[in-house]
Amino acid sequence: MASRSVNKVILVGRLGKDAESKFTPNGTSVATFSIATSWRQKDQQTGEWKDQTDWHNIVFWRSENVAPYLLKGTQVYVEGRLHTRSYEKDGKKQYFTEVVAEELILLGGRRDDAGGGAEYSQQPVSMPRSAQRPAATAAAPAAQSEDPGFDQGITDDDVPF
């Protein structure tokens, strides 16, 4: 099967800065951002573990709905493909490799957020409202008074782990 090939990238990391969102002349939105992924390597001379960080440039087309949530420090899951393009700079050909995202999932709030209102937190759809937030927060009474028909009858005993 020499004619078959695979170009797939899966990354889980944190945004290094807020995403830049633009529109093409025909109105298609595109967001560009970079994410950091980390890995550990043992130093051959000292025997100590050192953290290494890799940066990945991401391009996400048709992103008008998610772009406001792509803030520095937000953890994301990105699935896509590698794409290399080239351009001329000072008479030299430059190459630029990026990940063209086909799927993007916001995984949680920003790491540097100190509990402010800008935090994004994704809750599972089937989680009962009473389990979404602690009772000490101001949002809990409002959530409980909303639609009582939302209760899907799912309990902790229904979770397989």
Short mmCIF file of C-alpha atoms in Angstrom, two decimals:
data_model
loop_
_atom_site.label_atom_id
_atom_site.label_comp_id
_atom_site.label_asym_id
_atom_site.label_seq_id
_atom_site.Cartn_x
_atom_site.Cartn_y
_atom_site.Cartn_z
CA MET A 1 0.00 0.00 0.00
CA ALA A 2 2.59 2.52 -1.05
CA SER A 3 -0.06 5.01 -2.17
CA ARG A 4 -1.46 5.51 1.36
CA SER A 5 -0.04 8.09 3.73
CA VAL A 6 -0.95 9.70 7.06
CA ASN A 7 -0.51 13.30 8.17
CA LYS A 8 -2.05 13.60 11.63
CA VAL A 9 -1.06 15.62 14.68
CA ILE A 10 -2.60 15.47 18.16
CA LEU A 11 -1.45 18.01 20.74
CA VAL A 12 -2.53 18.93 24.27
CA GLY A 13 -0.94 22.12 25.52
CA ARG A 14 -1.42 25.68 26.74
CA LEU A 15 -1.66 28.84 24.65
CA GLY A 16 1.42 31.07 24.83
CA LYS A 17 -0.57 34.23 24.07
CA ASP A 18 -4.09 35.24 23.08
CA ALA A 19 -5.10 34.03 19.63
CA GLU A 20 -5.07 36.49 16.75
CA SER A 21 -8.34 36.37 14.84
CA LYS A 22 -8.73 37.70 11.29
CA PHE A 23 -11.11 37.44 8.36
CA THR A 24 -10.20 36.69 4.76
CA PRO A 25 -11.56 39.00 2.03
CA ASN A 26 -14.42 36.54 1.40
CA GLY A 27 -15.41 36.57 5.13
CA THR A 28 -13.91 33.30 6.39
CA SER A 29 -12.49 33.61 9.90
CA VAL A 30 -9.06 32.29 10.84
CA ALA A 31 -7.38 32.22 14.24
CA THR A 32 -3.65 31.79 14.69
CA PHE A 33 -1.99 30.97 17.98
CA SER A 34 0.85 28.96 19.47
CA ILE A 35 0.70 26.28 22.11
CA ALA A 36 3.40 24.88 24.35
CA THR A 37 3.85 21.19 25.03
CA SER A 38 6.28 19.90 27.64
CA TRP A 39 8.28 16.72 28.09
CA ARG A 40 11.01 15.54 30.46
CA GLN A 41 14.50 14.34 29.63
CA LYS A 42 17.18 12.98 31.92
CA ASP A 43 20.46 14.89 31.70
CA GLN A 44 23.24 12.45 30.73
CA GLN A 45 25.91 14.24 32.79
CA THR A 46 24.08 15.13 36.02
CA GLY A 47 21.36 12.48 36.01
CA GLU A 48 18.73 15.13 36.84
CA TRP A 49 15.40 15.42 35.03
CA LYS A 50 14.97 18.56 32.94
CA ASP A 51 11.72 19.89 31.53
CA GLN A 52 11.74 20.68 27.82
CA THR A 53 9.14 22.82 26.05
CA ASP A 54 8.21 22.71 22.38
CA TRP A 55 6.17 25.47 20.68
CA HIS A 56 3.70 24.72 17.90
CA ASN A 57 2.09 27.25 15.55
CA ILE A 58 -1.61 26.53 14.99
CA VAL A 59 -3.99 27.78 12.29
CA PHE A 60 -7.71 27.23 12.92
CA TRP A 61 -10.14 28.11 10.12
CA ARG A 62 -13.80 29.09 10.67
CA SER A 63 -13.06 29.96 14.29
CA GLU A 64 -15.38 32.91 14.98
CA ASN A 65 -17.24 31.07 17.77
CA VAL A 66 -14.22 29.85 19.70
CA ALA A 67 -11.67 32.64 19.12
CA PRO A 68 -12.76 34.74 22.17
CA TYR A 69 -11.93 31.77 24.44
CA LEU A 70 -8.44 31.22 23.06
CA LEU A 71 -6.62 33.20 25.76
CA LYS A 72 -3.07 32.93 27.06
CA GLY A 73 -2.69 29.96 29.40
CA THR A 74 -5.85 28.14 28.28
CA GLN A 75 -5.33 24.39 27.90
CA VAL A 76 -6.49 23.00 24.55
CA TYR A 77 -6.65 19.74 22.62
CA VAL A 78 -5.74 20.22 18.94
CA GLU A 79 -6.10 17.62 16.22
CA GLY A 80 -5.03 18.39 12.69
CA ARG A 81 -2.34 18.03 10.06
CA LEU A 82 1.13 19.45 9.44
CA HIS A 83 1.46 21.99 6.66
CA THR A 84 4.72 23.55 5.45
CA ARG A 85 4.72 26.69 3.34
CA SER A 86 7.57 28.75 1.98
CA TYR A 87 8.21 32.39 1.22
CA GLU A 88 11.07 34.62 0.05
CA LYS A 89 12.84 36.85 2.58
CA ASP A 90 15.91 38.86 1.63
CA GLY A 91 16.45 36.61 -1.39
CA LYS A 92 16.42 33.43 0.71
CA LYS A 93 13.67 30.86 0.73
CA GLN A 94 12.18 30.47 4.21
CA TYR A 95 10.09 27.51 5.34
CA PHE A 96 7.37 27.68 7.98
CA THR A 97 5.66 24.58 9.41
CA GLU A 98 2.35 24.87 11.22
CA VAL A 99 -0.51 22.67 12.38
CA VAL A 100 -3.77 23.21 10.49
CA ALA A 101 -6.33 22.39 13.17
CA GLU A 102 -9.33 20.33 12.18
CA GLU A 103 -10.63 19.85 15.72
CA LEU A 104 -10.15 22.03 18.78
CA ILE A 105 -11.42 21.31 22.28
CA LEU A 106 -11.08 23.76 25.16
CA LEU A 107 -9.97 21.71 28.15
CA GLY A 108 -10.06 24.18 31.01
CA GLY A 109 -9.43 27.57 32.48
CA ARG A 110 -6.31 29.62 32.25
CA ARG A 111 -3.48 28.59 34.54
CA ASP A 112 -2.78 32.16 35.69
CA ASP A 113 -6.44 33.02 36.41
CA ALA A 114 -6.96 33.86 40.09
CA GLY A 115 -10.63 32.92 40.19
CA GLY A 116 -11.86 35.86 38.12
CA GLY A 117 -14.91 35.77 35.92
CA ALA A 118 -12.91 35.27 32.71
CA GLU A 119 -12.19 31.61 33.44
CA TYR A 120 -13.58 29.10 30.98
CA SER A 121 -14.46 25.72 32.41
CA GLN A 122 -16.04 22.93 30.40
CA GLN A 123 -18.42 20.65 32.33
CA PRO A 124 -19.60 17.27 31.07
CA VAL A 125 -23.12 17.49 29.63
CA SER A 126 -24.49 14.70 31.83
CA MET A 127 -23.19 16.16 35.11
CA PRO A 128 -26.05 17.07 37.49
CA ARG A 129 -26.33 20.78 38.20
CA SER A 130 -25.77 20.29 41.94
CA ALA A 131 -22.34 18.79 41.20
CA GLN A 132 -21.18 21.53 38.82
CA ARG A 133 -20.18 24.13 41.39
CA PRO A 134 -19.63 24.14 45.14
CA ALA A 135 -22.52 25.55 47.20
CA ALA A 136 -20.30 28.40 48.42
CA THR A 137 -20.24 30.13 45.02
CA ALA A 138 -22.77 32.75 44.03
CA ALA A 139 -23.68 30.86 40.85
CA ALA A 140 -25.00 27.76 42.65
CA PRO A 141 -28.39 29.15 43.80
CA ALA A 142 -29.14 30.48 40.31
CA ALA A 143 -28.26 27.14 38.72
CA GLN A 144 -30.53 25.22 41.08
CA SER A 145 -33.49 27.52 40.44
CA GLU A 146 -33.27 27.04 36.67
CA ASP A 147 -35.19 24.45 34.68
CA PRO A 148 -35.98 21.52 37.02
CA GLY A 149 -36.61 19.33 33.97
CA PHE A 150 -32.87 19.22 33.26
CA ASP A 151 -32.25 16.44 35.80
CA GLN A 152 -31.38 13.37 33.69
CA GLY A 153 -31.45 11.00 36.67
CA ILE A 154 -27.73 10.24 36.46
CA THR A 155 -26.01 9.48 39.78
CA ASP A 156 -22.48 8.63 40.82
CA ASP A 157 -23.43 4.94 40.63
CA ASP A 158 -23.91 5.32 36.86
CA VAL A 159 -20.27 6.34 36.27
CA PRO A 160 -18.15 3.30 35.29
CA PHE A 161 -14.99 4.41 37.12
#
